[in-house]
Structure formats: C-alpha cells, structure tokens
Amino acid sequence: MEDRRSIDSILRETLTRHRFLLNTKIRAAQAPENPQPFTLDDLKAFAASIPTKDPDLKDEVQNVIEAVETGKAPQPPRFNTPESQLLWGAGLAYVKLN
C-alpha cells in the first residue's frame, strides 16, 4: 500500500492543483504591495473548477455562495468530502479577505 503522505502521492491527488491555486490567490490578496483582490467572481470560478464526481457539490456551491453573500448558509454545511472541505475553505478565505 502506498504512503499517502509521500510528496509524489500528494502531488498526484486530484485536488492538489486546486489547493495550490487557492493558496496562491490568498497570498496574492494578502501581498503588502499591490494586493490582488479575491473577488466573489474569483470564488465562483474557483468553485466551478473543482473536479468532482459528487452530484451534490453544485448544491453545496450555492450554499457557500449564499453564506458568503448574506452571512448565513441556507443549509447546514457539508464537510463530508475533500471537495466540499476545499470549497468551504475557499469561502472562508473569501470572507476573511473581504
């Protein structure tokens, strides 16, 4: 059985690129000189680009978007998949940066 903690294994995981992309967006928004905003459109584009086989992720995207726009999620957050965890992490990052 392969060690999931090895760097090669981590880099092969489907969501790794998206985790790096989110990290890059957060760092760019926090840059002391010439910060690049992390906008709602950026969050929506990021959410739409998350690869998934979970048919419920689209509903969770709407849940996150409404939560960041109004301050309240219409449905309890779902953290049961890596994709939904990444999605909520992106939503929380958006709120913190804006």
C-alpha angles and dihedrals in degrees: 000000000000120000106244090205095064114110092238091052092048093049091052094055112111096235097046094094090050092049089052091046092052091048090051092050092049093049091047091052091050096047110129092218119047099351115201111222120239098220132192088252088054090051092049092048091048091050092049091052097055107114112229145153090203108111090198095060092087089059090048090051088057089047091054094045092051090046093054093043098047105019093244131081112224090216130033109271117260115220096168098112133047088240094055091045090053090046093053090045089056090048092051090047089052091052093048093049095046 
